[in-house]
Short mmCIF file of C-alpha atoms in Angstrom, two decimals:
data_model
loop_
_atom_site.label_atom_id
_atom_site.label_comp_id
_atom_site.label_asym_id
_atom_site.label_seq_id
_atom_site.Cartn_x
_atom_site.Cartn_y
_atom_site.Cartn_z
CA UNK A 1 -3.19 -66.43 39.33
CA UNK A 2 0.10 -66.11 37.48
CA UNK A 3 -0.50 -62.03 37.35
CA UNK A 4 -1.02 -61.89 40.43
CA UNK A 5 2.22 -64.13 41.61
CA UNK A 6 5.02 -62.78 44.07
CA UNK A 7 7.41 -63.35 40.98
CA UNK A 8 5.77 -61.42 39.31
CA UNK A 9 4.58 -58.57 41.38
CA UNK A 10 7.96 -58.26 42.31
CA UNK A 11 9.16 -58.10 38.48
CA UNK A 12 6.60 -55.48 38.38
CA UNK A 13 7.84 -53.19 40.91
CA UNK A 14 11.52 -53.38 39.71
CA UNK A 15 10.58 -52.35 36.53
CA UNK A 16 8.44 -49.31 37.35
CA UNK A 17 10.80 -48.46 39.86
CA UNK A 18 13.61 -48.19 36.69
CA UNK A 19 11.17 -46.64 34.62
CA UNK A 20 10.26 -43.89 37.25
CA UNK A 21 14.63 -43.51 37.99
CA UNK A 22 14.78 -43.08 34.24
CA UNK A 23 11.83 -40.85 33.41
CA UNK A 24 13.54 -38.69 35.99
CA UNK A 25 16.95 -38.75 34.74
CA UNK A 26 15.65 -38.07 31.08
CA UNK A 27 13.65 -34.75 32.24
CA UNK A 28 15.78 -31.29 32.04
CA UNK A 29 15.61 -28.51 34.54
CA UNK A 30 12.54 -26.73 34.63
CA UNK A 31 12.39 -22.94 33.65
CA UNK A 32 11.49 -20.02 35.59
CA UNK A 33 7.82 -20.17 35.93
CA UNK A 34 6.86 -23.23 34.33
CA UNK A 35 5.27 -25.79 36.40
CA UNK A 36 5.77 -29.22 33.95
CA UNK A 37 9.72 -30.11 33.40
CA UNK A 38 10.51 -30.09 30.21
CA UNK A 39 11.73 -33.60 28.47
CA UNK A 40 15.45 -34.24 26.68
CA UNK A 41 14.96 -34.21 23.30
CA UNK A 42 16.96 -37.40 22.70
CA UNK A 43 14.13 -38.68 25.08
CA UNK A 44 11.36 -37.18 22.88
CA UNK A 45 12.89 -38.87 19.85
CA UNK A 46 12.90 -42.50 21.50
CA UNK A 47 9.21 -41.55 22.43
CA UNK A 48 8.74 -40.73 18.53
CA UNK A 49 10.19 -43.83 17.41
CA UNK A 50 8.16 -45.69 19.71
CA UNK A 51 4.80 -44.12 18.53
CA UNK A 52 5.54 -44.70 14.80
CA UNK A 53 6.23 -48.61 16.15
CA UNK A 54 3.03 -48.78 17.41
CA UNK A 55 1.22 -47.30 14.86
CA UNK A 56 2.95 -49.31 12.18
CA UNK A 57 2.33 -52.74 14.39
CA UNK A 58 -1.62 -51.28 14.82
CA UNK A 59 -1.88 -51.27 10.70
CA UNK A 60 -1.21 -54.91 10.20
CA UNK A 61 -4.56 -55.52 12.46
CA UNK A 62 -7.69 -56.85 11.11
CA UNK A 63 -10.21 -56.18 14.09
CA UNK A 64 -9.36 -55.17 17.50
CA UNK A 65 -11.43 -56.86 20.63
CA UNK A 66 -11.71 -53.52 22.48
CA UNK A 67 -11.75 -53.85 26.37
CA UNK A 68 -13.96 -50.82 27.12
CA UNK A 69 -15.91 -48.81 25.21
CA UNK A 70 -13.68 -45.97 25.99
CA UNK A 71 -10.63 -47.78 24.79
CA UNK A 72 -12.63 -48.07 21.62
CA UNK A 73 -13.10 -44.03 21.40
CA UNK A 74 -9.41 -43.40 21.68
CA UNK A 75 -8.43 -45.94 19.33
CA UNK A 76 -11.11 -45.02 16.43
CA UNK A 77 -9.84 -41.67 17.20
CA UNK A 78 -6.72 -41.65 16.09
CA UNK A 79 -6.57 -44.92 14.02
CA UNK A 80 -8.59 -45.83 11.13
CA UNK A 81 -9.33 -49.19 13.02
CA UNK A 82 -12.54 -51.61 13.04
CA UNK A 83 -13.33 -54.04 16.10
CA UNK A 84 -16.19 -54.26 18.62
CA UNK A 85 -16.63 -53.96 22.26
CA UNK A 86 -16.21 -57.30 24.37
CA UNK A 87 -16.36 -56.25 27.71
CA UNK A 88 -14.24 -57.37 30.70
CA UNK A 89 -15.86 -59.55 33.46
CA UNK A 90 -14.87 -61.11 36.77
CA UNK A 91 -17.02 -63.93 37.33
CA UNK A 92 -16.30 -63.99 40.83
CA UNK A 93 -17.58 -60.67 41.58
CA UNK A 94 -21.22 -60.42 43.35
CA UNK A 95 -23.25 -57.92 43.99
CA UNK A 96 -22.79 -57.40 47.51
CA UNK A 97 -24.20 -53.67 47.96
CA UNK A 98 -25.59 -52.79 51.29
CA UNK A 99 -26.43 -49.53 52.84
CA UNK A 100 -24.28 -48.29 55.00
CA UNK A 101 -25.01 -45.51 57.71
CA UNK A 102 -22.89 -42.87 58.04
CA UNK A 103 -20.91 -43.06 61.66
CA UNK A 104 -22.07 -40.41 64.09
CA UNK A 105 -20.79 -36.78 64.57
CA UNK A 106 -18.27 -37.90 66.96
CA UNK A 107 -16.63 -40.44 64.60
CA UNK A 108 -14.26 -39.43 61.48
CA UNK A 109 -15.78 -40.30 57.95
CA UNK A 110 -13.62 -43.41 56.61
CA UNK A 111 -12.38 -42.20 53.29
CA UNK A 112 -10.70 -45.31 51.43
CA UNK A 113 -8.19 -45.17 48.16
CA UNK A 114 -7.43 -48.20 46.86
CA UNK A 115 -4.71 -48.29 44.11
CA UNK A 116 -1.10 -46.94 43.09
CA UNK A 117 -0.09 -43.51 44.61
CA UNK A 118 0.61 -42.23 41.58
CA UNK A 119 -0.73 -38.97 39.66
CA UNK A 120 -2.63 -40.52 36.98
CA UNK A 121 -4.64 -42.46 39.31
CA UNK A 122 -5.81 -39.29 41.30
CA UNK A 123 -4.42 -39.44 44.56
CA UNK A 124 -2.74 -36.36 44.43
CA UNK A 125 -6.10 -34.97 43.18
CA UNK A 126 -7.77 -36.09 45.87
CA UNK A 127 -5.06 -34.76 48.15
CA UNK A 128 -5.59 -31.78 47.09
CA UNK A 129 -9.11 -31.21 47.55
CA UNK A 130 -8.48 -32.83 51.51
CA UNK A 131 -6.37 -30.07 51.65
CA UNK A 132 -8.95 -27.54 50.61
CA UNK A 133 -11.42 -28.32 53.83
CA UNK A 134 -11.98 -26.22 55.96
CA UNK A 135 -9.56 -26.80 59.35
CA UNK A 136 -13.16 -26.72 61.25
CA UNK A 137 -13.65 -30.52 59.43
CA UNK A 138 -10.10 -31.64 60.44
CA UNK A 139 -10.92 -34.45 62.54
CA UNK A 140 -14.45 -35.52 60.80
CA UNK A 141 -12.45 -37.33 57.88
CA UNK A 142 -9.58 -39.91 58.13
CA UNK A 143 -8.49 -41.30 54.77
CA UNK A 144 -6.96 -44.80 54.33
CA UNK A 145 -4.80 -45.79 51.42
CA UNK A 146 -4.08 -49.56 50.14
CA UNK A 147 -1.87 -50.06 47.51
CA UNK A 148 1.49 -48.94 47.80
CA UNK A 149 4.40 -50.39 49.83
CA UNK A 150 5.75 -46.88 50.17
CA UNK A 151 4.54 -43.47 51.83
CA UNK A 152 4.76 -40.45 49.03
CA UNK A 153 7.40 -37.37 50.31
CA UNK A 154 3.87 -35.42 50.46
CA UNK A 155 1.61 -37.30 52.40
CA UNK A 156 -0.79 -36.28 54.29
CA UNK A 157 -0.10 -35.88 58.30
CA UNK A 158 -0.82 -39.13 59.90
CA UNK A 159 -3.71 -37.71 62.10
CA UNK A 160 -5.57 -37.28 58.90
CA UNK A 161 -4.02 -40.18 56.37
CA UNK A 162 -3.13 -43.88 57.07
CA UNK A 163 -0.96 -46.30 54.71
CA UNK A 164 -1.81 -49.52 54.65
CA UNK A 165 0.45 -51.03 52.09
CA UNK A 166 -0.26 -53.81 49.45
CA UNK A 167 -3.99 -55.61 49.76
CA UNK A 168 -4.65 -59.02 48.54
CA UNK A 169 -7.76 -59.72 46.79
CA UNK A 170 -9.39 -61.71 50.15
CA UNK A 171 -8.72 -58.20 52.19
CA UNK A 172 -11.25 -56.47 50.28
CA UNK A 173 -14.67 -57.54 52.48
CA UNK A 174 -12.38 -56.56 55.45
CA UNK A 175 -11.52 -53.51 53.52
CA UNK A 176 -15.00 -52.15 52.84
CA UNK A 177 -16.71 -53.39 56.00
CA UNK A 178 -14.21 -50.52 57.72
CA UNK A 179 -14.70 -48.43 54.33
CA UNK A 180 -17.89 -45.33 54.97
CA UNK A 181 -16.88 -43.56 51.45
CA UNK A 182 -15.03 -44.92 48.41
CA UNK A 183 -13.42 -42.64 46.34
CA UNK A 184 -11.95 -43.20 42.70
CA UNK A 185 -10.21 -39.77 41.55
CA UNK A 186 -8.65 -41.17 38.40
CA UNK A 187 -7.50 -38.36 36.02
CA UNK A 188 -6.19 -40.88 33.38
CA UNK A 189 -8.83 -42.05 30.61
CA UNK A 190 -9.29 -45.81 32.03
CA UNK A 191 -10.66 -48.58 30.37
CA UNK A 192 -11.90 -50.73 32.92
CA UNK A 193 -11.81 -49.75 36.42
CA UNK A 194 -12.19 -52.62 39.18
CA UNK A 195 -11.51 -50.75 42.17
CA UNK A 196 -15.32 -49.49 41.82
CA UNK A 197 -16.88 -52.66 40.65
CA UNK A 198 -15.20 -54.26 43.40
#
């Protein structure tokens, strides 16, 4: 409950937002040809100090309660660490699966996103391979985003992409029952991904 406050979702946003202002302000010009920017080195050194914190705080550990069995694999990988898998559950989560049909030719496929716009997470992933069909499937695909407050610089056109903003937990039935296709592009190694279980 207290996660998921107003207080606190707001204290959320104001610090990503400063972390995002930052992470900008920190990155130098990029060169000719290169398509990542390349980081300050006084930034690189806070990022160095922050690692050896981390890896000294990680040391005085006797047994880690891993979250995901793929948090495990990056930890043992890089840490001489012990600790076993105890895996994340939402007790309020049913199996509600039904089949679906798919709507009929003359009805756009309802593509839904549900989480940050942000890289990591995929969307621009999944943006880009949107991009890549064929104009001929234009109007057979509509994608709908919940998550963000905001609409990204590069969104989509609106005939093809629609922003629905934050989503509270009780939204979600409503959410799926307009939902025909789920899709969870996540580049980033995740631990434990609710979007799908919900």
């Amino acid at each position: 409950r207290l996660k998921n406050s107003r207080i606190l979702q707001k204290a959320r946003r104001a610090v990503k937002k400063r972390f995002n202002t930052s992470s900008t302000s920190s990155q130098m010009p990029r060169k000719a040809g290169d398509s990542k920017p390349m980081i300050h080195p006084e930034r690189a050194n806070e990022y160095k100090e922050l690692r050896s914190y981390y890896l000294e705080m990680y040391q005085m550990i006797d047994e880690f309660h891993f979250n995901s069995q793929v948090a495990k694999e990056i930890f043992t990988a890089y840490l001489n660490v012990k600790g076993k898998v105890l895996s994340i559950r939402h007790r309020h989560m049913a199996d509600r699966r039904v089949l679906k049909s798919f709507p009929s030719a003359d009805e756009p496929l309802r593509i839904a996103y549900l989480g940050p716009v942000d890289r990591y997470k995929g969307f621009f992933l999944l943006q880009e391979a949107l991009d890549q069909l064929p104009d001929t499937q234009a109007g057979q695909w509509h994608l709908h985003v919940y998550g963000n407050d905001g609409i990204p610089a590069s969104a989509p056109p609106a005939e093809h992409c629609t922003f629905h903003g934050r989503y509270e937990p009780d939204q979600l039935a409503g959410i799926f029952a307009e939902t025909d296709l789920l899709i969870v592009p996540s580049v980033w190694k995740e631990t434990f991904g609710f979007d799908g279980l919900e």
